[in-house]
Amino acid sequence: MNFGSPYWQQHVDYTMDIDVDANNYQYKGKQKLVYTNNSPDELNKVFYHLYFNAFQPGSQMDVRSLNIKDPDRRVKDRISKLMPNEIGYIKVSTLKQNGAAVNFNTVGTILEVTLNTPIKSGESVTFDMVFDAQVPIQVRRSGRNSKENVALSMAQWYPKMAEYDFEGWHTPPYIAREFHGVWGNFDVTLHIDKNYVVGGTGYVQNPQEVGHGYEDASKELKLPKGDKLTWHFKAPRVHDFMWAADPAYIHDILKMENGIDLHFYYKKTLEEKYLKNWKDLQPKTAELMTYFSEHVGEYPYKQYSVIQGGDGGMEYAMSTLITGQRKFGSLFGVTAHEMAHTWFQFLLATNESLHPWMDEGFTSYISNKAENEILKENKENPHAGSYRGYRAIVSRGFEESLSTHADRYDTNWGYGTASYSKGNIFLAQLEYIIGAENTAKGIKKYFTDFSFKHPTPNDVKRSMEKVSGIHLDWYLNEWTQTLHTIDYGIKSVEGNEITLERIGQMPMPIDVEVTYTDGTKQNYNIPLRMMRGAKPTSATVIEDWGWAYPTYSFSAAKTVQSVAIDKSKLMADINDENNVFEVK
């Protein structure tokens, strides 16, 4: 008897027509959304995200920023001070289900819709919506007139269908954290002042009608008369759509040999040193694209855009918004990180709200490795900063579990360290547990099995188990669902007898380097019994260690001079002072 349920995910097809008033930072929208219910359930309601409503005094995002212990420096009290012509909003005026008006209610950043007739399992319905919106002053990620004077950074700008999956509806209010979206196709038409250059998600369908670097030089440019251009974009198999626009954008295209076009948008008003950095960035971005495709999985689209905008760095489908006034190392670093998100979150589309560590942490892991190789940094451990950050928050008592919802962390510090540092260590430490080669194979298997889906923590664990043959239930539980820490020490050395002790609550396999009195060295590997196996290693593998035993003793080959635990420093031991023992 099969008690399991087959995998399913919902599907959306968006068609949007948007008329932009660039002078007043407002726009009118018509949205046709074909929603396919692939779930086994009958749906009586649907929900949309209206993210721009967060940028209003008194919103949950505003009040959260005013009350959190360590507010984001970009937000602080800025939302509370926005004037009516500076706030953001999305106001839905009409909504129809298969041509018939439905009841809806706007509650903060969520539109609650009560359906006239339920959407049955396997059924597709069409929602037609008319809405008005205003772009907020740039506060967080989205907005107008950023600190670098980018006119429009249009992320989270449209009414977006909330995700419904095996866990039910996901309708958290927007608090400026992370996202979760329905896979689908986008057909977006923008009408905007003809002086604006537009870039973002999707392929331009009418290049000869917009110019600005998109057109084919061998064909006649057919710019329409009037004050506005019409930009038509299509984006297949994505779960979000972002665009940015500015009259002063330079638009460069680098064509890679594999057929992928890299687009770069940055303001021509930048200082000369920053303009040079943006030129130097372009071939390095191609190297990043190659690295990630080789080490995670092949990039499936035909273009990727790096766009000056936003308030730091944020990933979107087929594109990113980054601030552009940076030293080259910083510009490259933020591009590496945001581009890596294409794989970890935009292709492996985890629920970032529930599992931000699978998004930010895995991205940090692979981008650290890419930077180390491409910039020839030659770091022995490119993730050392994450280990330092993790140990710092543990020592200060501010650590929170990785199972915490992204919005619910008590501090921004706790969220950042958990998601970026501890999430990064999840993979880096797997190199220690199952071996670097198995970890690399596991990442590729994870991509192969779960790209264009919504993977969960168990999915990445199973990918690693399947390539390594090692059981990892204990690791997923201890590292992501508890605050247990790792602390191993060398309790005693007598002659050739070595006794180790587990001081922390979290068990681990142990690598030991033994130096003998004759100057020779020998490496030992002690598997954790729960692993039911050992990583590939040139070390001498000895009897496994059951986690419940606080100590473990073994006999080395000869008289011992010194003992060291984990010379690789990939194990996140919170106290390495007891990891080396010298016989007096």
C-alpha positions as a Python dict, from the first residue, in 0.01 Angstrom:
ca = {
    (1, 'M'): (0, 0, 0),
    (2, 'N'): (136, 343, -97),
    (3, 'F'): (69, 605, 167),
    (4, 'G'): (281, 869, -6),
    (5, 'S'): (146, 1139, -236),
    (6, 'P'): (297, 1203, -580),
    (7, 'Y'): (470, 1539, -621),
    (8, 'W'): (258, 1822, -762),
    (9, 'Q'): (284, 2198, -798),
    (10, 'Q'): (48, 2469, -913),
    (11, 'H'): (88, 2654, -1246),
    (12, 'V'): (22, 3012, -1355),
    (13, 'D'): (18, 3196, -1686),
    (14, 'Y'): (29, 3574, -1646),
    (15, 'T'): (-58, 3821, -1921),
    (16, 'M'): (-18, 4181, -1806),
    (17, 'D'): (-58, 4515, -1979),
    (18, 'I'): (93, 4803, -1779),
    (19, 'D'): (66, 5175, -1856),
    (20, 'V'): (334, 5368, -1666),
    (21, 'D'): (313, 5736, -1571),
    (22, 'A'): (684, 5788, -1512),
    (23, 'N'): (640, 6151, -1404),
    (24, 'N'): (410, 6060, -1113),
    (25, 'Y'): (553, 5712, -1049),
    (26, 'Q'): (216, 5549, -1093),
    (27, 'Y'): (86, 5283, -1327),
    (28, 'K'): (-238, 5118, -1430),
    (29, 'G'): (-248, 4747, -1487),
    (30, 'K'): (-462, 4480, -1647),
    (31, 'Q'): (-379, 4126, -1552),
    (32, 'K'): (-512, 3803, -1697),
    (33, 'L'): (-407, 3505, -1488),
    (34, 'V'): (-479, 3147, -1590),
    (35, 'Y'): (-442, 2941, -1273),
    (36, 'T'): (-416, 2563, -1289),
    (37, 'N'): (-493, 2366, -974),
    (38, 'N'): (-265, 2064, -990),
    (39, 'S'): (-327, 1985, -625),
    (40, 'P'): (-555, 1700, -514),
    (41, 'D'): (-763, 1959, -327),
    (42, 'E'): (-1064, 2172, -416),
    (43, 'L'): (-989, 2542, -357),
    (44, 'N'): (-1258, 2775, -224),
    (45, 'K'): (-1031, 3078, -193),
    (46, 'V'): (-719, 3218, -354),
    (47, 'F'): (-477, 3482, -229),
    (48, 'Y'): (-258, 3742, -396),
    (49, 'H'): (46, 3927, -260),
    (50, 'L'): (28, 4307, -287),
    (51, 'Y'): (384, 4379, -179),
    (52, 'F'): (386, 4755, -242),
    (53, 'N'): (125, 4800, 34),
    (54, 'A'): (405, 4736, 285),
    (55, 'F'): (552, 5077, 208),
    (56, 'Q'): (294, 5272, 406),
    (57, 'P'): (312, 5419, 757),
    (58, 'G'): (163, 5174, 1005),
    (59, 'S'): (217, 4866, 789),
    (60, 'Q'): (349, 4552, 954),
    (61, 'M'): (681, 4608, 777),
    (62, 'D'): (698, 4960, 917),
    (63, 'V'): (608, 4862, 1274),
    (64, 'R'): (839, 4561, 1270),
    (65, 'S'): (1130, 4785, 1169),
    (66, 'L'): (1044, 5031, 1447),
    (67, 'N'): (1043, 4757, 1711),
    (68, 'I'): (1315, 4509, 1617),
    (69, 'K'): (1633, 4534, 1826),
    (70, 'D'): (1862, 4585, 1528),
    (71, 'P'): (1664, 4740, 1241),
    (72, 'D'): (1789, 4722, 884),
    (73, 'R'): (1980, 5046, 824),
    (74, 'R'): (1803, 5085, 489),
    (75, 'V'): (1460, 5079, 650),
    (76, 'K'): (1473, 5200, 1013),
    (77, 'D'): (1191, 5457, 1048),
    (78, 'R'): (1180, 5561, 682),
    (79, 'I'): (844, 5401, 602),
    (80, 'S'): (679, 5580, 893),
    (81, 'K'): (780, 5914, 739),
    (82, 'L'): (653, 5856, 384),
    (83, 'M'): (409, 6114, 251),
    (84, 'P'): (98, 6013, 51),
    (85, 'N'): (275, 6077, -280),
    (86, 'E'): (577, 5872, -161),
    (87, 'I'): (409, 5557, -34),
    (88, 'G'): (361, 5239, -232),
    (89, 'Y'): (28, 5078, -301),
    (90, 'I'): (-152, 4833, -523),
    (91, 'K'): (-527, 4891, -535),
    (92, 'V'): (-738, 4625, -704),
    (93, 'S'): (-1052, 4775, -855),
    (94, 'T'): (-1208, 4472, -1026),
    (95, 'L'): (-1149, 4097, -1021),
    (96, 'K'): (-1337, 3833, -1216),
    (97, 'Q'): (-1327, 3454, -1213),
    (98, 'N'): (-1411, 3312, -1555),
    (99, 'G'): (-1585, 3640, -1640),
    (100, 'A'): (-1793, 3673, -1321),
    (101, 'A'): (-1706, 3925, -1048),
    (102, 'V'): (-1579, 3777, -722),
    (103, 'N'): (-1560, 3915, -369),
    (104, 'F'): (-1220, 4022, -246),
    (105, 'N'): (-1074, 4201, 52),
    (106, 'T'): (-738, 4376, 86),
    (107, 'V'): (-569, 4301, 419),
    (108, 'G'): (-233, 4474, 427),
    (109, 'T'): (-14, 4305, 169),
    (110, 'I'): (-257, 4020, 102),
    (111, 'L'): (-565, 4016, -122),
    (112, 'E'): (-813, 3759, 7),
    (113, 'V'): (-1044, 3628, -267),
    (114, 'T'): (-1360, 3427, -203),
    (115, 'L'): (-1440, 3227, -515),
    (116, 'N'): (-1786, 3198, -670),
    (117, 'T'): (-1723, 2836, -753),
    (118, 'P'): (-1442, 2618, -617),
    (119, 'I'): (-1146, 2535, -838),
    (120, 'K'): (-1153, 2159, -868),
    (121, 'S'): (-844, 1941, -879),
    (122, 'G'): (-699, 1949, -1230),
    (123, 'E'): (-907, 2250, -1332),
    (124, 'S'): (-783, 2576, -1485),
    (125, 'V'): (-963, 2905, -1427),
    (126, 'T'): (-904, 3256, -1559),
    (127, 'F'): (-882, 3559, -1332),
    (128, 'D'): (-910, 3905, -1488),
    (129, 'M'): (-795, 4194, -1272),
    (130, 'V'): (-772, 4570, -1309),
    (131, 'F'): (-550, 4757, -1064),
    (132, 'D'): (-379, 5089, -995),
    (133, 'A'): (-43, 5122, -826),
    (134, 'Q'): (210, 5371, -701),
    (135, 'V'): (582, 5307, -680),
    (136, 'P'): (718, 5392, -334),
    (137, 'I'): (1028, 5590, -261),
    (138, 'Q'): (1311, 5335, -265),
    (139, 'V'): (1324, 5186, 84),
    (140, 'R'): (1381, 4813, 46),
    (141, 'R'): (1447, 4627, -280),
    (142, 'S'): (1174, 4799, -483),
    (143, 'G'): (1102, 5162, -549),
    (144, 'R'): (1181, 5485, -726),
    (145, 'N'): (1474, 5721, -715),
    (146, 'S'): (1726, 5506, -529),
    (147, 'K'): (2030, 5650, -352),
    (148, 'E'): (2216, 5602, -679),
    (149, 'N'): (1932, 5784, -856),
    (150, 'V'): (1796, 5488, -1051),
    (151, 'A'): (1445, 5588, -1153),
    (152, 'L'): (1253, 5261, -1126),
    (153, 'S'): (1351, 4933, -957),
    (154, 'M'): (1037, 4731, -1013),
    (155, 'A'): (1046, 4420, -800),
    (156, 'Q'): (741, 4274, -623),
    (157, 'W'): (538, 4525, -825),
    (158, 'Y'): (236, 4327, -948),
    (159, 'P'): (-48, 4134, -778),
    (160, 'K'): (119, 3796, -740),
    (161, 'M'): (-72, 3474, -680),
    (162, 'A'): (31, 3314, -351),
    (163, 'E'): (168, 2963, -352),
    (164, 'Y'): (-44, 2666, -249),
    (165, 'D'): (148, 2344, -196),
    (166, 'F'): (147, 2029, 15),
    (167, 'E'): (169, 2247, 325),
    (168, 'G'): (-132, 2461, 221),
    (169, 'W'): (-145, 2834, 140),
    (170, 'H'): (161, 3052, 201),
    (171, 'T'): (35, 3402, 276),
    (172, 'P'): (281, 3572, 513),
    (173, 'P'): (259, 3952, 525),
    (174, 'Y'): (550, 4125, 353),
    (175, 'I'): (806, 4218, 619),
    (176, 'A'): (1096, 4264, 370),
    (177, 'R'): (1228, 3913, 395),
    (178, 'E'): (1197, 3638, 138),
    (179, 'F'): (951, 3501, -118),
    (180, 'H'): (774, 3196, -254),
    (181, 'G'): (611, 3189, -596),
    (182, 'V'): (415, 2972, -837),
    (183, 'W'): (595, 2838, -1141),
    (184, 'G'): (458, 2963, -1472),
    (185, 'N'): (492, 3181, -1780),
    (186, 'F'): (482, 3559, -1806),
    (187, 'D'): (373, 3779, -2097),
    (188, 'V'): (424, 4142, -1993),
    (189, 'T'): (363, 4458, -2197),
    (190, 'L'): (491, 4790, -2061),
    (191, 'H'): (403, 5133, -2198),
    (192, 'I'): (656, 5386, -2069),
    (193, 'D'): (822, 5716, -2164),
    (194, 'K'): (1031, 5659, -2478),
    (195, 'N'): (1349, 5791, -2315),
    (196, 'Y'): (1357, 5505, -2065),
    (197, 'V'): (1573, 5197, -2116),
    (198, 'V'): (1408, 4888, -1970),
    (199, 'G'): (1569, 4562, -1864),
    (200, 'G'): (1483, 4269, -1639),
    (201, 'T'): (1318, 3930, -1658),
    (202, 'G'): (1222, 3787, -1995),
    (203, 'Y'): (1301, 3823, -2362),
    (204, 'V'): (1208, 4137, -2557),
    (205, 'Q'): (959, 4038, -2826),
    (206, 'N'): (966, 4362, -3029),
    (207, 'P'): (1331, 4475, -3043),
    (208, 'Q'): (1293, 4682, -3359),
    (209, 'E'): (1013, 4883, -3195),
    (210, 'V'): (1206, 4977, -2880),
    (211, 'G'): (1570, 5015, -2981),
    (212, 'H'): (1795, 5101, -2688),
    (213, 'G'): (2041, 4828, -2783),
    (214, 'Y'): (1794, 4544, -2832),
    (215, 'E'): (1741, 4581, -3207),
    (216, 'D'): (1916, 4397, -3488),
    (217, 'A'): (2143, 4648, -3661),
    (218, 'S'): (2081, 4479, -3996),
    (219, 'K'): (1708, 4553, -3982),
    (220, 'E'): (1515, 4877, -3995),
    (221, 'L'): (1430, 5033, -3660),
    (222, 'K'): (1058, 5109, -3644),
    (223, 'L'): (1007, 5338, -3346),
    (224, 'P'): (641, 5435, -3302),
    (225, 'K'): (529, 5796, -3288),
    (226, 'G'): (425, 5950, -2958),
    (227, 'D'): (577, 5993, -2615),
    (228, 'K'): (583, 5628, -2513),
    (229, 'L'): (739, 5304, -2625),
    (230, 'T'): (570, 4969, -2584),
    (231, 'W'): (797, 4699, -2447),
    (232, 'H'): (680, 4341, -2484),
    (233, 'F'): (851, 4072, -2274),
    (234, 'K'): (798, 3699, -2242),
    (235, 'A'): (951, 3484, -1969),
    (236, 'P'): (893, 3106, -1978),
    (237, 'R'): (914, 2878, -1673),
    (238, 'V'): (985, 3134, -1400),
    (239, 'H'): (814, 3223, -1070),
    (240, 'D'): (862, 3600, -1066),
    (241, 'F'): (906, 3895, -1299),
    (242, 'M'): (1120, 4205, -1232),
    (243, 'W'): (1199, 4507, -1446),
    (244, 'A'): (1398, 4827, -1402),
    (245, 'A'): (1401, 5145, -1606),
    (246, 'D'): (1606, 5463, -1627),
    (247, 'P'): (1671, 5722, -1899),
    (248, 'A'): (2046, 5715, -1831),
    (249, 'Y'): (2107, 5340, -1857),
    (250, 'I'): (2394, 5219, -2069),
    (251, 'H'): (2295, 4882, -2216),
    (252, 'D'): (2583, 4644, -2296),
    (253, 'I'): (2546, 4289, -2425),
    (254, 'L'): (2813, 4022, -2395),
    (255, 'K'): (2744, 3720, -2612),
    (256, 'M'): (2882, 3397, -2471),
    (257, 'E'): (3000, 3113, -2691),
    (258, 'N'): (2729, 2885, -2547),
    (259, 'G'): (2457, 3111, -2690),
    (260, 'I'): (2373, 3295, -2366),
    (261, 'D'): (2353, 3675, -2383),
    (262, 'L'): (2461, 3866, -2073),
    (263, 'H'): (2296, 4209, -2045),
    (264, 'F'): (2438, 4489, -1831),
    (265, 'Y'): (2248, 4807, -1740),
    (266, 'Y'): (2426, 5083, -1550),
    (267, 'K'): (2402, 5460, -1544),
    (268, 'K'): (2627, 5660, -1775),
    (269, 'T'): (2638, 5927, -1503),
    (270, 'L'): (2855, 5703, -1281),
    (271, 'E'): (3205, 5822, -1198),
    (272, 'E'): (3473, 5705, -1441),
    (273, 'K'): (3618, 5452, -1192),
    (274, 'Y'): (3276, 5289, -1152),
    (275, 'L'): (3214, 5283, -1527),
    (276, 'K'): (3543, 5098, -1567),
    (277, 'N'): (3439, 4847, -1301),
    (278, 'W'): (3117, 4774, -1488),
    (279, 'K'): (3316, 4709, -1807),
    (280, 'D'): (3563, 4486, -1623),
    (281, 'L'): (3273, 4298, -1462),
    (282, 'Q'): (3137, 4170, -1790),
    (283, 'P'): (3389, 3897, -1883),
    (284, 'K'): (3403, 3789, -1519),
    (285, 'T'): (3025, 3748, -1519),
    (286, 'A'): (3064, 3511, -1812),
    (287, 'E'): (3313, 3310, -1603),
    (288, 'L'): (3058, 3297, -1322),
    (289, 'M'): (2790, 3171, -1558),
    (290, 'T'): (3025, 2895, -1674),
    (291, 'Y'): (3127, 2804, -1318),
    (292, 'F'): (2774, 2772, -1184),
    (293, 'S'): (2656, 2580, -1490),
    (294, 'E'): (2941, 2333, -1449),
    (295, 'H'): (2920, 2292, -1071),
    (296, 'V'): (2544, 2302, -1013),
    (297, 'G'): (2359, 2253, -1342),
    (298, 'E'): (2323, 2403, -1687),
    (299, 'Y'): (2163, 2747, -1704),
    (300, 'P'): (1837, 2685, -1896),
    (301, 'Y'): (1762, 3035, -2032),
    (302, 'K'): (1920, 3231, -2316),
    (303, 'Q'): (1996, 3553, -2128),
    (304, 'Y'): (2081, 3696, -1789),
    (305, 'S'): (2076, 4064, -1687),
    (306, 'V'): (2287, 4249, -1428),
    (307, 'I'): (2112, 4578, -1354),
    (308, 'Q'): (2208, 4876, -1143),
    (309, 'G'): (1919, 4940, -909),
    (310, 'G'): (1761, 4840, -581),
    (311, 'D'): (1930, 4894, -247),
    (312, 'G'): (2213, 4641, -233),
    (313, 'G'): (2176, 4312, -416),
    (314, 'M'): (1868, 4100, -480),
    (315, 'E'): (1801, 3811, -712),
    (316, 'Y'): (1516, 3781, -957),
    (317, 'A'): (1421, 3556, -1246),
    (318, 'M'): (1689, 3572, -1518),
    (319, 'S'): (1827, 3890, -1360),
    (320, 'T'): (1948, 4080, -1054),
    (321, 'L'): (1935, 4431, -915),
    (322, 'I'): (2258, 4553, -755),
    (323, 'T'): (2392, 4886, -645),
    (324, 'G'): (2662, 5005, -883),
    (325, 'Q'): (2887, 5250, -700),
    (326, 'R'): (3129, 4986, -574),
    (327, 'K'): (3493, 4890, -585),
    (328, 'F'): (3553, 4613, -835),
    (329, 'G'): (3587, 4338, -572),
    (330, 'S'): (3255, 4436, -420),
    (331, 'L'): (3083, 4465, -758),
    (332, 'F'): (3207, 4123, -860),
    (333, 'G'): (3121, 3974, -521),
    (334, 'V'): (2761, 4094, -520),
    (335, 'T'): (2717, 3981, -880),
    (336, 'A'): (2857, 3637, -795),
    (337, 'H'): (2619, 3600, -502),
    (338, 'E'): (2307, 3724, -679),
    (339, 'M'): (2377, 3526, -996),
    (340, 'A'): (2426, 3211, -785),
    (341, 'H'): (2072, 3265, -658),
    (342, 'T'): (1956, 3177, -1010),
    (343, 'W'): (2035, 2818, -915),
    (344, 'F'): (1957, 2826, -544),
    (345, 'Q'): (1610, 2970, -531),
    (346, 'F'): (1514, 3056, -885),
    (347, 'L'): (1572, 2710, -1031),
    (348, 'L'): (1575, 2515, -706),
    (349, 'A'): (1276, 2716, -586),
    (350, 'T'): (1273, 2655, -213),
    (351, 'N'): (1025, 2833, 9),
    (352, 'E'): (1259, 3112, 118),
    (353, 'S'): (1025, 3220, 396),
    (354, 'L'): (1042, 2882, 565),
    (355, 'H'): (1393, 2775, 466),
    (356, 'P'): (1602, 3085, 389),
    (357, 'W'): (1917, 2887, 474),
    (358, 'M'): (1863, 2673, 163),
    (359, 'D'): (1853, 2991, -42),
    (360, 'E'): (2108, 3228, 111),
    (361, 'G'): (2332, 2962, 261),
    (362, 'F'): (2368, 2744, -48),
    (363, 'T'): (2417, 3056, -260),
    (364, 'S'): (2692, 3175, -26),
    (365, 'Y'): (2859, 2833, -48),
    (366, 'I'): (2876, 2812, -426),
    (367, 'S'): (2953, 3182, -482),
    (368, 'N'): (3238, 3167, -228),
    (369, 'K'): (3388, 2877, -421),
    (370, 'A'): (3337, 3056, -754),
    (371, 'E'): (3503, 3377, -632),
    (372, 'N'): (3793, 3181, -487),
    (373, 'E'): (3858, 3013, -821),
    (374, 'I'): (3782, 3296, -1065),
    (375, 'L'): (3973, 3564, -871),
    (376, 'K'): (4247, 3312, -784),
    (377, 'E'): (4220, 3396, -415),
    (378, 'N'): (4370, 3058, -320),
    (379, 'K'): (4187, 3044, 12),
    (380, 'E'): (4221, 2708, 186),
    (381, 'N'): (3869, 2751, 323),
    (382, 'P'): (3668, 3015, 131),
    (383, 'H'): (3389, 2975, 387),
    (384, 'A'): (3599, 3074, 690),
    (385, 'G'): (3400, 3395, 737),
    (386, 'S'): (3079, 3197, 782),
    (387, 'Y'): (3241, 2983, 1050),
    (388, 'R'): (3358, 3294, 1235),
    (389, 'G'): (3014, 3451, 1212),
    (390, 'Y'): (2846, 3136, 1341),
    (391, 'R'): (3083, 3102, 1637),
    (392, 'A'): (3037, 3470, 1723),
    (393, 'I'): (2659, 3448, 1749),
    (394, 'V'): (2677, 3125, 1950),
    (395, 'S'): (2923, 3277, 2196),
    (396, 'R'): (2697, 3583, 2239),
    (397, 'G'): (2384, 3374, 2292),
    (398, 'F'): (2184, 3519, 2000),
    (399, 'E'): (2162, 3208, 1781),
    (400, 'E'): (1818, 3091, 1667),
    (401, 'S'): (1718, 2767, 1496),
    (402, 'L'): (1729, 2736, 1118),
    (403, 'S'): (1372, 2609, 1141),
    (404, 'T'): (1258, 2962, 1237),
    (405, 'H'): (1038, 3138, 980),
    (406, 'A'): (1240, 3411, 807),
    (407, 'D'): (1016, 3689, 942),
    (408, 'R'): (1016, 3560, 1300),
    (409, 'Y'): (1380, 3588, 1400),
    (410, 'D'): (1422, 3800, 1710),
    (411, 'T'): (1707, 3996, 1548),
    (412, 'N'): (1829, 4069, 1197),
    (413, 'W'): (2166, 3942, 1317),
    (414, 'G'): (2010, 3609, 1410),
    (415, 'Y'): (1839, 3583, 1073),
    (416, 'G'): (2150, 3676, 877),
    (417, 'T'): (2384, 3442, 1059),
    (418, 'A'): (2142, 3151, 1044),
    (419, 'S'): (2051, 3196, 678),
    (420, 'Y'): (2386, 3296, 529),
    (421, 'S'): (2651, 3156, 763),
    (422, 'K'): (2496, 2845, 913),
    (423, 'G'): (2324, 2764, 583),
    (424, 'N'): (2660, 2789, 408),
    (425, 'I'): (2819, 2565, 670),
    (426, 'F'): (2549, 2303, 607),
    (427, 'L'): (2715, 2227, 272),
    (428, 'A'): (3075, 2309, 369),
    (429, 'Q'): (3051, 2074, 666),
    (430, 'L'): (2908, 1803, 444),
    (431, 'E'): (3246, 1804, 270),
    (432, 'Y'): (3386, 1698, 607),
    (433, 'I'): (3113, 1438, 672),
    (434, 'I'): (3066, 1266, 334),
    (435, 'G'): (3368, 1405, 146),
    (436, 'A'): (3416, 1694, -97),
    (437, 'E'): (3363, 1479, -407),
    (438, 'N'): (3035, 1336, -277),
    (439, 'T'): (2915, 1682, -180),
    (440, 'A'): (2988, 1811, -529),
    (441, 'K'): (2804, 1513, -683),
    (442, 'G'): (2519, 1562, -439),
    (443, 'I'): (2470, 1924, -544),
    (444, 'K'): (2447, 1819, -908),
    (445, 'K'): (2200, 1542, -826),
    (446, 'Y'): (1994, 1787, -621),
    (447, 'F'): (1976, 2017, -925),
    (448, 'T'): (1893, 1734, -1163),
    (449, 'D'): (1616, 1599, -943),
    (450, 'F'): (1458, 1923, -819),
    (451, 'S'): (1519, 2211, -1061),
    (452, 'F'): (1193, 2378, -1169),
    (453, 'K'): (1034, 2241, -850),
    (454, 'H'): (998, 2347, -486),
    (455, 'P'): (1250, 2132, -294),
    (456, 'T'): (1244, 2093, 83),
    (457, 'P'): (1526, 2028, 333),
    (458, 'N'): (1459, 1656, 311),
    (459, 'D'): (1514, 1667, -64),
    (460, 'V'): (1869, 1800, -43),
    (461, 'K'): (1942, 1552, 236),
    (462, 'R'): (1820, 1263, 20),
    (463, 'S'): (2029, 1376, -276),
    (464, 'M'): (2338, 1370, -56),
    (465, 'E'): (2245, 1030, 87),
    (466, 'K'): (2192, 878, -255),
    (467, 'V'): (2533, 979, -388),
    (468, 'S'): (2725, 899, -68),
    (469, 'G'): (2540, 598, 73),
    (470, 'I'): (2568, 766, 415),
    (471, 'H'): (2266, 820, 641),
    (472, 'L'): (2214, 1189, 720),
    (473, 'D'): (1887, 1212, 916),
    (474, 'W'): (2083, 1303, 1226),
    (475, 'Y'): (2269, 1584, 1048),
    (476, 'L'): (1960, 1749, 903),
    (477, 'N'): (1788, 1736, 1242),
    (478, 'E'): (2076, 1852, 1460),
    (479, 'W'): (2202, 2132, 1234),
    (480, 'T'): (1871, 2278, 1114),
    (481, 'Q'): (1617, 2201, 1387),
    (482, 'T'): (1813, 2237, 1711),
    (483, 'L'): (2066, 2472, 1867),
    (484, 'H'): (2298, 2184, 1953),
    (485, 'T'): (2663, 2275, 1911),
    (486, 'I'): (2972, 2076, 1822),
    (487, 'D'): (3256, 2057, 2070),
    (488, 'Y'): (3504, 1771, 2072),
    (489, 'G'): (3821, 1754, 2272),
    (490, 'I'): (4120, 1531, 2343),
    (491, 'K'): (4078, 1404, 2697),
    (492, 'S'): (4402, 1214, 2741),
    (493, 'V'): (4700, 1056, 2567),
    (494, 'E'): (4900, 782, 2735),
    (495, 'G'): (5165, 609, 2528),
    (496, 'N'): (4973, 506, 2219),
    (497, 'E'): (4630, 520, 2385),
    (498, 'I'): (4415, 820, 2284),
    (499, 'T'): (4085, 916, 2446),
    (500, 'L'): (3856, 1172, 2285),
    (501, 'E'): (3549, 1330, 2442),
    (502, 'R'): (3226, 1476, 2308),
    (503, 'I'): (3150, 1791, 2507),
    (504, 'G'): (2885, 1951, 2282),
    (505, 'Q'): (2542, 1803, 2219),
    (506, 'M'): (2582, 1752, 1845),
    (507, 'P'): (2764, 1434, 1740),
    (508, 'M'): (2997, 1420, 1442),
    (509, 'P'): (3242, 1187, 1272),
    (510, 'I'): (3596, 1275, 1375),
    (511, 'D'): (3915, 1314, 1173),
    (512, 'V'): (4228, 1280, 1383),
    (513, 'E'): (4590, 1350, 1289),
    (514, 'V'): (4841, 1170, 1510),
    (515, 'T'): (5208, 1267, 1519),
    (516, 'Y'): (5436, 999, 1661),
    (517, 'T'): (5751, 1045, 1865),
    (518, 'D'): (5958, 937, 1566),
    (519, 'G'): (5820, 1232, 1366),
    (520, 'T'): (5590, 1035, 1138),
    (521, 'K'): (5218, 1113, 1109),
    (522, 'Q'): (4905, 908, 1060),
    (523, 'N'): (4546, 1017, 992),
    (524, 'Y'): (4248, 834, 1140),
    (525, 'N'): (3879, 865, 1057),
    (526, 'I'): (3617, 773, 1319),
    (527, 'P'): (3274, 748, 1156),
    (528, 'L'): (2964, 835, 1351),
    (529, 'R'): (2773, 512, 1397),
    (530, 'M'): (2444, 669, 1281),
    (531, 'M'): (2604, 738, 944),
    (532, 'R'): (2615, 365, 867),
    (533, 'G'): (2924, 422, 659),
    (534, 'A'): (3231, 641, 614),
    (535, 'K'): (3338, 903, 365),
    (536, 'P'): (3598, 816, 100),
    (537, 'T'): (3930, 893, 266),
    (538, 'S'): (4299, 807, 258),
    (539, 'A'): (4293, 801, 638),
    (540, 'T'): (4277, 482, 842),
    (541, 'V'): (3907, 420, 915),
    (542, 'I'): (3860, 271, 1261),
    (543, 'E'): (3560, 160, 1470),
    (544, 'D'): (3262, 396, 1463),
    (545, 'W'): (3152, 604, 1762),
    (546, 'G'): (2797, 572, 1898),
    (547, 'W'): (2666, 919, 1974),
    (548, 'A'): (2545, 836, 2327),
    (549, 'Y'): (2897, 753, 2446),
    (550, 'P'): (3066, 1068, 2581),
    (551, 'T'): (3418, 931, 2528),
    (552, 'Y'): (3598, 719, 2272),
    (553, 'S'): (3937, 549, 2304),
    (554, 'F'): (4158, 386, 2046),
    (555, 'S'): (4511, 260, 2013),
    (556, 'A'): (4742, 436, 1770),
    (557, 'A'): (5015, 245, 1589),
    (558, 'K'): (5308, 389, 1788),
    (559, 'T'): (5392, 613, 2081),
    (560, 'V'): (5215, 946, 2039),
    (561, 'Q'): (5373, 1290, 2049),
    (562, 'S'): (5064, 1498, 1958),
    (563, 'V'): (4704, 1469, 1846),
    (564, 'A'): (4492, 1713, 1641),
    (565, 'I'): (4120, 1698, 1563),
    (566, 'D'): (3994, 1820, 1222),
    (567, 'K'): (4292, 1989, 1058),
    (568, 'S'): (4058, 2086, 768),
    (569, 'K'): (3862, 2327, 995),
    (570, 'L'): (3544, 2227, 810),
    (571, 'M'): (3382, 2096, 1127),
    (572, 'A'): (3204, 2383, 1307),
    (573, 'D'): (3355, 2305, 1647),
    (574, 'I'): (3273, 2603, 1869),
    (575, 'N'): (3591, 2558, 2077),
    (576, 'D'): (3906, 2459, 1892),
    (577, 'E'): (4134, 2523, 2190),
    (578, 'N'): (4083, 2164, 2302),
    (579, 'N'): (4139, 2019, 1955),
    (580, 'V'): (4518, 1986, 1986),
    (581, 'F'): (4705, 1788, 2250),
    (582, 'E'): (5083, 1785, 2299),
    (583, 'V'): (5237, 1515, 2516),
    (584, 'K'): (5464, 1685, 2770),
}
